PDB file of C-alpha atoms in Angstrom:
ATOM      1  CA  UNK A   1       0.000   0.000   0.000  1.00 38.00           C
ATOM      2  CA  UNK A   2       1.397   3.447  -0.895  1.00 41.00           C
ATOM      3  CA  UNK A   3       2.032   6.242   1.611  1.00 44.00           C
ATOM      4  CA  UNK A   4      -0.666   8.291  -0.117  1.00 44.00           C
ATOM      5  CA  UNK A   5      -3.225   5.529   0.262  1.00 41.00           C
ATOM      6  CA  UNK A   6      -2.222   4.940   3.882  1.00 46.00           C
ATOM      7  CA  UNK A   7      -2.434   8.614   4.805  1.00 56.00           C
ATOM      8  CA  UNK A   8      -5.676   9.141   2.906  1.00 68.00           C
ATOM      9  CA  UNK A   9      -4.293  12.092   0.945  1.00 83.00           C
ATOM     10  CA  UNK A  10      -4.539  12.406  -2.806  1.00 90.00           C
ATOM     11  CA  UNK A  11      -1.658  13.236  -5.153  1.00 91.00           C
ATOM     12  CA  UNK A  12      -3.301  16.639  -5.655  1.00 92.00           C
ATOM     13  CA  UNK A  13      -3.244  17.253  -1.879  1.00 94.00           C
ATOM     14  CA  UNK A  14       0.385  16.130  -1.678  1.00 94.00           C
ATOM     15  CA  UNK A  15       1.312  18.662  -4.417  1.00 94.00           C
ATOM     16  CA  UNK A  16      -0.584  21.390  -2.609  1.00 95.00           C
ATOM     17  CA  UNK A  17       1.018  20.624   0.746  1.00 95.00           C
ATOM     18  CA  UNK A  18       4.468  20.521  -0.856  1.00 95.00           C
ATOM     19  CA  UNK A  19       3.864  23.943  -2.435  1.00 95.00           C
ATOM     20  CA  UNK A  20       2.552  25.352   0.864  1.00 94.00           C
ATOM     21  CA  UNK A  21       5.746  24.135   2.541  1.00 95.00           C
ATOM     22  CA  UNK A  22       7.832  25.771  -0.183  1.00 94.00           C
ATOM     23  CA  UNK A  23       5.889  29.059  -0.073  1.00 94.00           C
ATOM     24  CA  UNK A  24       5.731  29.400   3.701  1.00 92.00           C
ATOM     25  CA  UNK A  25       9.113  27.888   4.523  1.00 90.00           C
ATOM     26  CA  UNK A  26       7.859  25.453   7.160  1.00 90.00           C
ATOM     27  CA  UNK A  27       6.363  21.974   6.983  1.00 92.00           C
ATOM     28  CA  UNK A  28       2.657  21.888   6.268  1.00 90.00           C
ATOM     29  CA  UNK A  29       0.507  18.926   7.136  1.00 91.00           C
ATOM     30  CA  UNK A  30      -2.978  18.110   5.971  1.00 92.00           C
ATOM     31  CA  UNK A  31      -5.819  19.930   7.656  1.00 91.00           C
ATOM     32  CA  UNK A  32      -9.505  19.269   8.152  1.00 91.00           C
ATOM     33  CA  UNK A  33     -12.430  20.479   6.121  1.00 91.00           C
ATOM     34  CA  UNK A  34     -13.233  21.708   2.650  1.00 93.00           C
ATOM     35  CA  UNK A  35     -11.748  25.172   3.212  1.00 94.00           C
ATOM     36  CA  UNK A  36      -8.300  23.774   3.932  1.00 94.00           C
ATOM     37  CA  UNK A  37      -8.688  21.217   1.156  1.00 93.00           C
ATOM     38  CA  UNK A  38      -9.530  23.790  -1.505  1.00 94.00           C
ATOM     39  CA  UNK A  39      -6.748  26.056  -0.257  1.00 94.00           C
ATOM     40  CA  UNK A  40      -4.171  23.272  -0.471  1.00 95.00           C
ATOM     41  CA  UNK A  41      -5.426  21.604  -3.652  1.00 95.00           C
ATOM     42  CA  UNK A  42      -6.425  24.581  -5.743  1.00 94.00           C
ATOM     43  CA  UNK A  43      -4.642  27.696  -4.468  1.00 95.00           C
ATOM     44  CA  UNK A  44      -1.299  26.051  -3.744  1.00 96.00           C
ATOM     45  CA  UNK A  45      -1.468  22.910  -5.889  1.00 95.00           C
ATOM     46  CA  UNK A  46      -2.544  24.810  -8.989  1.00 95.00           C
ATOM     47  CA  UNK A  47      -2.370  28.608  -8.729  1.00 95.00           C
ATOM     48  CA  UNK A  48       0.974  29.023  -6.906  1.00 95.00           C
ATOM     49  CA  UNK A  49       2.410  26.246  -9.097  1.00 94.00           C
ATOM     50  CA  UNK A  50       1.541  27.917 -12.412  1.00 95.00           C
ATOM     51  CA  UNK A  51       4.410  29.120 -14.594  1.00 95.00           C
ATOM     52  CA  UNK A  52       4.661  32.790 -15.492  1.00 96.00           C
ATOM     53  CA  UNK A  53       5.303  34.379 -12.104  1.00 97.00           C
ATOM     54  CA  UNK A  54       7.987  33.616  -9.559  1.00 96.00           C
ATOM     55  CA  UNK A  55       7.147  33.090  -5.907  1.00 95.00           C
ATOM     56  CA  UNK A  56       8.679  36.527  -5.308  1.00 97.00           C
ATOM     57  CA  UNK A  57       6.355  38.086  -7.905  1.00 97.00           C
ATOM     58  CA  UNK A  58       3.326  36.425  -6.330  1.00 97.00           C
ATOM     59  CA  UNK A  59       4.470  37.503  -2.863  1.00 96.00           C
ATOM     60  CA  UNK A  60       4.798  41.136  -3.978  1.00 97.00           C
ATOM     61  CA  UNK A  61       1.322  41.094  -5.482  1.00 97.00           C
ATOM     62  CA  UNK A  62      -0.091  39.438  -2.396  1.00 97.00           C
ATOM     63  CA  UNK A  63       1.515  41.969  -0.050  1.00 97.00           C
ATOM     64  CA  UNK A  64       0.026  44.802  -2.103  1.00 97.00           C
ATOM     65  CA  UNK A  65      -3.440  43.241  -2.083  1.00 97.00           C
ATOM     66  CA  UNK A  66      -3.322  42.434   1.626  1.00 96.00           C
ATOM     67  CA  UNK A  67      -2.141  45.932   2.453  1.00 97.00           C
ATOM     68  CA  UNK A  68      -4.882  47.524   0.353  1.00 97.00           C
ATOM     69  CA  UNK A  69      -7.423  45.444   2.267  1.00 96.00           C
ATOM     70  CA  UNK A  70      -5.868  46.211   5.660  1.00 94.00           C
ATOM     71  CA  UNK A  71      -5.134  42.511   6.335  1.00 93.00           C
ATOM     72  CA  UNK A  72      -1.966  42.931   8.365  1.00 89.00           C
ATOM     73  CA  UNK A  73      -2.514  39.653  10.240  1.00 90.00           C
ATOM     74  CA  UNK A  74      -2.183  37.680   7.016  1.00 91.00           C
ATOM     75  CA  UNK A  75       0.609  39.974   5.809  1.00 94.00           C
ATOM     76  CA  UNK A  76       2.577  38.938   8.897  1.00 94.00           C
ATOM     77  CA  UNK A  77       2.765  35.365   7.611  1.00 93.00           C
ATOM     78  CA  UNK A  78       3.758  36.556   4.130  1.00 95.00           C
ATOM     79  CA  UNK A  79       6.481  38.942   5.365  1.00 97.00           C
ATOM     80  CA  UNK A  80       8.045  36.241   7.527  1.00 95.00           C
ATOM     81  CA  UNK A  81       7.981  33.766   4.660  1.00 96.00           C
ATOM     82  CA  UNK A  82       9.417  36.296   2.173  1.00 97.00           C
ATOM     83  CA  UNK A  83      12.354  36.984   4.473  1.00 96.00           C
ATOM     84  CA  UNK A  84      12.836  33.353   5.427  1.00 94.00           C
ATOM     85  CA  UNK A  85      12.818  32.198   1.803  1.00 95.00           C
ATOM     86  CA  UNK A  86      15.155  34.984   0.685  1.00 96.00           C
ATOM     87  CA  UNK A  87      12.560  36.433  -1.693  1.00 96.00           C
ATOM     88  CA  UNK A  88      12.715  39.926  -0.201  1.00 97.00           C
ATOM     89  CA  UNK A  89      15.374  41.735   1.822  1.00 97.00           C
ATOM     90  CA  UNK A  90      14.708  43.932   4.842  1.00 97.00           C
ATOM     91  CA  UNK A  91      15.484  46.974   2.703  1.00 97.00           C
ATOM     92  CA  UNK A  92      13.041  45.897   0.010  1.00 98.00           C
ATOM     93  CA  UNK A  93      10.302  45.324   2.581  1.00 98.00           C
ATOM     94  CA  UNK A  94      10.820  48.806   4.001  1.00 98.00           C
ATOM     95  CA  UNK A  95      10.644  50.255   0.498  1.00 98.00           C
ATOM     96  CA  UNK A  96       7.428  48.317  -0.160  1.00 98.00           C
ATOM     97  CA  UNK A  97       5.839  49.895   2.912  1.00 97.00           C
ATOM     98  CA  UNK A  98       6.750  53.402   1.757  1.00 98.00           C
ATOM     99  CA  UNK A  99       5.578  52.723  -1.792  1.00 98.00           C
ATOM    100  CA  UNK A 100       2.257  51.285  -0.646  1.00 97.00           C
ATOM    101  CA  UNK A 101       1.551  54.358   1.481  1.00 97.00           C
ATOM    102  CA  UNK A 102       0.745  56.148  -1.759  1.00 97.00           C
ATOM    103  CA  UNK A 103      -1.292  53.393  -3.384  1.00 96.00           C
ATOM    104  CA  UNK A 104      -2.969  51.561  -0.498  1.00 96.00           C
ATOM    105  CA  UNK A 105      -3.313  54.514   1.859  1.00 96.00           C
ATOM    106  CA  UNK A 106      -1.234  55.614   4.822  1.00 97.00           C
ATOM    107  CA  UNK A 107      -3.309  53.795   7.470  1.00 97.00           C
ATOM    108  CA  UNK A 108      -3.108  50.453   5.659  1.00 96.00           C
ATOM    109  CA  UNK A 109       0.581  50.811   4.808  1.00 97.00           C
ATOM    110  CA  UNK A 110       1.257  51.828   8.406  1.00 97.00           C
ATOM    111  CA  UNK A 111      -0.337  48.550   9.490  1.00 96.00           C
ATOM    112  CA  UNK A 112       2.029  46.758   7.113  1.00 97.00           C
ATOM    113  CA  UNK A 113       4.931  48.782   8.507  1.00 97.00           C
ATOM    114  CA  UNK A 114       4.009  47.631  11.988  1.00 97.00           C
ATOM    115  CA  UNK A 115       4.240  44.045  10.719  1.00 97.00           C
ATOM    116  CA  UNK A 116       7.430  44.556   8.725  1.00 98.00           C
ATOM    117  CA  UNK A 117       9.315  46.351  11.522  1.00 97.00           C
ATOM    118  CA  UNK A 118       9.740  43.423  13.929  1.00 97.00           C
ATOM    119  CA  UNK A 119      10.566  40.986  11.119  1.00 97.00           C
ATOM    120  CA  UNK A 120      13.214  43.368   9.745  1.00 97.00           C
ATOM    121  CA  UNK A 121      14.670  43.953  13.210  1.00 97.00           C
ATOM    122  CA  UNK A 122      15.002  40.189  13.805  1.00 96.00           C
ATOM    123  CA  UNK A 123      16.537  39.650  10.355  1.00 95.00           C
ATOM    124  CA  UNK A 124      19.086  42.418  10.886  1.00 95.00           C
ATOM    125  CA  UNK A 125      19.956  41.130  14.347  1.00 96.00           C
ATOM    126  CA  UNK A 126      20.479  37.620  12.930  1.00 93.00           C
ATOM    127  CA  UNK A 127      22.659  39.041  10.130  1.00 91.00           C
ATOM    128  CA  UNK A 128      24.802  40.942  12.659  1.00 93.00           C
ATOM    129  CA  UNK A 129      25.202  37.784  14.747  1.00 93.00           C
ATOM    130  CA  UNK A 130      26.162  35.755  11.667  1.00 91.00           C
ATOM    131  CA  UNK A 131      28.696  38.384  10.612  1.00 92.00           C
ATOM    132  CA  UNK A 132      30.180  38.530  14.111  1.00 91.00           C
ATOM    133  CA  UNK A 133      30.491  34.737  14.467  1.00 82.00           C
ATOM    134  CA  UNK A 134      33.478  34.302  12.101  1.00 77.00           C
ATOM    135  CA  UNK A 135      35.270  37.227  13.731  1.00 72.00           C
ATOM    136  CA  UNK A 136      34.685  35.771  17.200  1.00 70.00           C
ATOM    137  CA  UNK A 137      35.890  32.353  16.032  1.00 73.00           C
ATOM    138  CA  UNK A 138      39.018  33.914  14.497  1.00 74.00           C
ATOM    139  CA  UNK A 139      39.756  35.772  17.747  1.00 71.00           C
ATOM    140  CA  UNK A 140      39.612  32.474  19.646  1.00 68.00           C
ATOM    141  CA  UNK A 141      42.050  30.747  17.297  1.00 63.00           C
ATOM    142  CA  UNK A 142      45.061  32.852  18.099  1.00 53.00           C
TER     143      UNK A 142
END
């Protein structure tokens, strides 16, 4: 019996879950209900998998749409994934916030800025630590 048959998931669901894992940067497992099923099978298994736009392109469009709608809670997931997957840099995210102020409105872009700020701060802190690690190791060698 195959793993798919044993787990009860279809090949379409497996593709969707694999794409969700790739997009979000953390392991996704199957979830209950039709809402999750359609999200995994259709949105991620088909739409995110289509050729023509990179994940970065889709992420940029999604951040713009979420900001215009004032959905900063969902933007939080997208910002973290964009940084974690290397699709956007801290500097690019800050520029996106400024740019969207003019097209999505200051209040909505400010909400995005409040999401971006902590993610950028953590990313910069991690980059400083990574840059300091080789120097600290070299100091200990002598």
